[in-house]
Amino acid sequence: MRVRLRCVNCGAEYDVSYKMFMCPKCGQVLEVVFEPDELPPFEEYRRRSRMHGIWRFKELLPFKSKKPVTMGEGNTPLIRLEKLEKVIGIRRLYAKFEGANPTGSFKDRGMSLAVTIAKEVGARAVVAASTGNTAASAAAYSAKAGLKTFLVLPKGKVALGKLAQSILHGAVVVEIEDNFDAALEAVKILAKLEQFYPLNSFNPWRLEGQKTLAFEVFEDIGVPDYVIVPVGNAGNISAIWKGFKELKAFGYSQELPKMVGIQAEGASPLASAYKSGLKVPLFTDNPETIATAIRIGKPVNWLKAWKAVDESGGTFEAVPDSEIIRAQRMLAREEGIAAEPAGATSLAGLIKLASQGYFNGDEEVVIVVTGHGLKDPDSAKFHPTERIRALNVEDAVEKVVSHLGIVVKT
Ligand code: AN7
């Protein structure tokens, strides 16, 4: 297998290095390009045990390992949203529920690969900046690999479940009095030291793990017309696009989906610029949204994401927090899917685009639900609830029965 690194901006190519992240010539992010050895028929991947996680697709991964750090990540359910597709007016609508990963988000796919590399190159410690999910996933996979973990988190802006996971798995938590973008700057500096291995998505190897989402969607339903993805640092949408492109390049599929990236209005450097017809993002110093996972003002992978949307013929859209919360409620109460706010932005974006006449109604659409609702228990407060106080057994029974409006004879 021939593997190279290529700059997404200037196209310069480099020999493989597991510690080179930005193009030495122009400073932009790199991607992994490779020519695989002989590939099995796609059916072969399906036959392999789900215990192998993303490594079920090992011929499509550019890193070989005899002992990968895996917890069976990926293999998440693709769920048909039968109620919502009718309301929205889409022929077939599915949610790829990434909350079903071992730590509750899509990050596990990338972390399995990146932590395997960290271990095999002999790093002493791993380091990651995070709005929360990268932290939780890095902490878990690094614990399994026996690596010390440093997490740089924006103080007071990480959802409770994610912070709890980071602590539970024993990471050192560095709370910075600044936002995620500043935390990422700190990690870029630490990554230059040989002892540290960075687990953020400017590390192109991590994104190689995340592209497996495309393989699984293809396995379940073939290539859909649209894939709609929440966008923060813009790595995931790029990775998923790369996965679909490789399926086609390697002869497994004939088509490509259109990629749609959704941001929260208060943190929408890509969507705002794209909709204004600009060619570069409108970075912001003060991103703000209820969807803390995507509270990011300077997405490091913006160019990769921009290309994914442009090449595929998709679009970017931004949605206000009120619509994110409404989408979270719809997923939970109509379809039984618990998404954290950021994970529901894909549905909010779909609804907004549909209301603008973006779809003709005959499409097959996959929304990626990137993180589990348990990650952000505080977000439950945005939803109406009926709670009844009961003093004892009889009182509980009576109140439930009368609430349903029935009369029970005793
Ligand atoms: C639930 O954990 O950036 O566009 O530090 O947790 O690939 O950044 C999280 C991102 C979407 C955005 N949905 O993905 C972090 C972090 C959820 C997320 C995104 C994140 P990218």
PDB file of C-alpha atoms and ligand atoms in Angstrom, residues 104-107 129-136 162 180 200-201 206-207 210 229-237 292-294 296 301 340-343 345 369-372, ligand 1:
ATOM      1  CA  GLY A 104     -21.646   8.278  22.961  1.00  0.00           C
ATOM      2  CA  SER A 105     -20.317  10.205  19.961  1.00  0.00           C
ATOM      3  CA  PHE A 106     -18.800   9.784  16.484  1.00  0.00           C
ATOM      4  CA  LYS A 107     -15.381  10.717  17.870  1.00  0.00           C
ATOM      5  CA  ALA A 129      -8.576  20.462  23.020  1.00  0.00           C
ATOM      6  CA  SER A 130     -12.273  19.871  23.189  1.00  0.00           C
ATOM      7  CA  THR A 131     -15.781  21.184  23.476  1.00  0.00           C
ATOM      8  CA  GLY A 132     -16.374  17.855  25.278  1.00  0.00           C
ATOM      9  CA  ASN A 133     -16.862  14.837  23.054  1.00  0.00           C
ATOM     10  CA  THR A 134     -13.304  14.617  21.787  1.00  0.00           C
ATOM     11  CA  ALA A 135     -12.262  14.818  25.444  1.00  0.00           C
ATOM     12  CA  ALA A 136     -14.542  11.987  26.561  1.00  0.00           C
ATOM     13  CA  LYS A 162     -18.720  14.889  28.855  1.00  0.00           C
ATOM     14  CA  PHE A 180     -12.298  26.194  22.272  1.00  0.00           C
ATOM     15  CA  ASN A 200      -7.716  16.759  17.451  1.00  0.00           C
ATOM     16  CA  SER A 201      -9.035  16.660  13.920  1.00  0.00           C
ATOM     17  CA  ARG A 206      -8.105  10.595  13.120  1.00  0.00           C
ATOM     18  CA  LEU A 207     -10.335  11.560  10.223  1.00  0.00           C
ATOM     19  CA  GLN A 210     -14.240   8.813  10.964  1.00  0.00           C
ATOM     20  CA  VAL A 229     -23.891  16.763   9.139  1.00  0.00           C
ATOM     21  CA  PRO A 230     -23.545  19.132  12.114  1.00  0.00           C
ATOM     22  CA  VAL A 231     -20.394  21.219  11.653  1.00  0.00           C
ATOM     23  CA  GLY A 232     -18.063  22.613  14.305  1.00  0.00           C
ATOM     24  CA  ASN A 233     -14.369  22.198  13.618  1.00  0.00           C
ATOM     25  CA  ALA A 234     -15.455  20.786  10.245  1.00  0.00           C
ATOM     26  CA  GLY A 235     -13.551  17.488  10.389  1.00  0.00           C
ATOM     27  CA  ASN A 236     -16.441  15.047  10.354  1.00  0.00           C
ATOM     28  CA  ILE A 237     -18.194  16.282   7.219  1.00  0.00           C
ATOM     29  CA  THR A 292     -21.755  23.761  23.165  1.00  0.00           C
ATOM     30  CA  ALA A 293     -20.199  20.913  21.137  1.00  0.00           C
ATOM     31  CA  ILE A 294     -20.114  23.163  18.070  1.00  0.00           C
ATOM     32  CA  ILE A 296     -16.374  26.992  17.524  1.00  0.00           C
ATOM     33  CA  ASN A 301     -10.719  21.979   8.784  1.00  0.00           C
ATOM     34  CA  GLU A 340     -27.511  16.275  22.449  1.00  0.00           C
ATOM     35  CA  PRO A 341     -28.280  19.747  21.001  1.00  0.00           C
ATOM     36  CA  ALA A 342     -25.351  19.701  18.537  1.00  0.00           C
ATOM     37  CA  GLY A 343     -26.472  16.267  17.351  1.00  0.00           C
ATOM     38  CA  THR A 345     -28.675  20.484  14.373  1.00  0.00           C
ATOM     39  CA  VAL A 369     -26.969  12.531  14.831  1.00  0.00           C
ATOM     40  CA  THR A 370     -23.491  13.030  16.203  1.00  0.00           C
ATOM     41  CA  GLY A 371     -23.858  12.766  19.988  1.00  0.00           C
ATOM     42  CA  HIS A 372     -26.104  11.178  22.631  1.00  0.00           C
TER      43      HIS A 372
HETATM   44  C1  AN7 B   1     -21.915  16.150  19.036  1.00  0.00           C
HETATM   45  O1  AN7 B   1     -15.376  17.508  21.026  1.00  0.00           O
HETATM   46  O2  AN7 B   1     -15.093  19.660  18.384  1.00  0.00           O
HETATM   47  O3  AN7 B   1     -17.263  19.494  12.617  1.00  0.00           O
HETATM   48  O4  AN7 B   1     -13.933  19.082  20.724  1.00  0.00           O
HETATM   49  O5  AN7 B   1     -19.254  16.903  19.611  1.00  0.00           O
HETATM   50  O6  AN7 B   1     -15.955  17.421  13.103  1.00  0.00           O
HETATM   51  O7  AN7 B   1     -15.838  19.376  14.635  1.00  0.00           O
HETATM   52  C2  AN7 B   1     -16.932  18.288  18.899  1.00  0.00           C
HETATM   53  C3  AN7 B   1     -17.591  18.409  17.723  1.00  0.00           C
HETATM   54  C4  AN7 B   1     -20.783  17.788  15.960  1.00  0.00           C
HETATM   55  C5  AN7 B   1     -18.741  18.866  15.159  1.00  0.00           C
HETATM   56  N1  AN7 B   1     -21.526  17.154  16.873  1.00  0.00           N
HETATM   57  O8  AN7 B   1     -17.882  17.995  14.471  1.00  0.00           O
HETATM   58  C6  AN7 B   1     -14.924  18.447  20.371  1.00  0.00           C
HETATM   59  C7  AN7 B   1     -15.624  18.860  19.139  1.00  0.00           C
HETATM   60  C8  AN7 B   1     -21.034  16.861  18.087  1.00  0.00           C
HETATM   61  C9  AN7 B   1     -19.712  17.222  18.407  1.00  0.00           C
HETATM   62  C10 AN7 B   1     -19.488  18.177  16.218  1.00  0.00           C
HETATM   63  C11 AN7 B   1     -18.931  17.915  17.464  1.00  0.00           C
HETATM   64  P1  AN7 B   1     -16.660  18.602  13.651  1.00  0.00           P
END
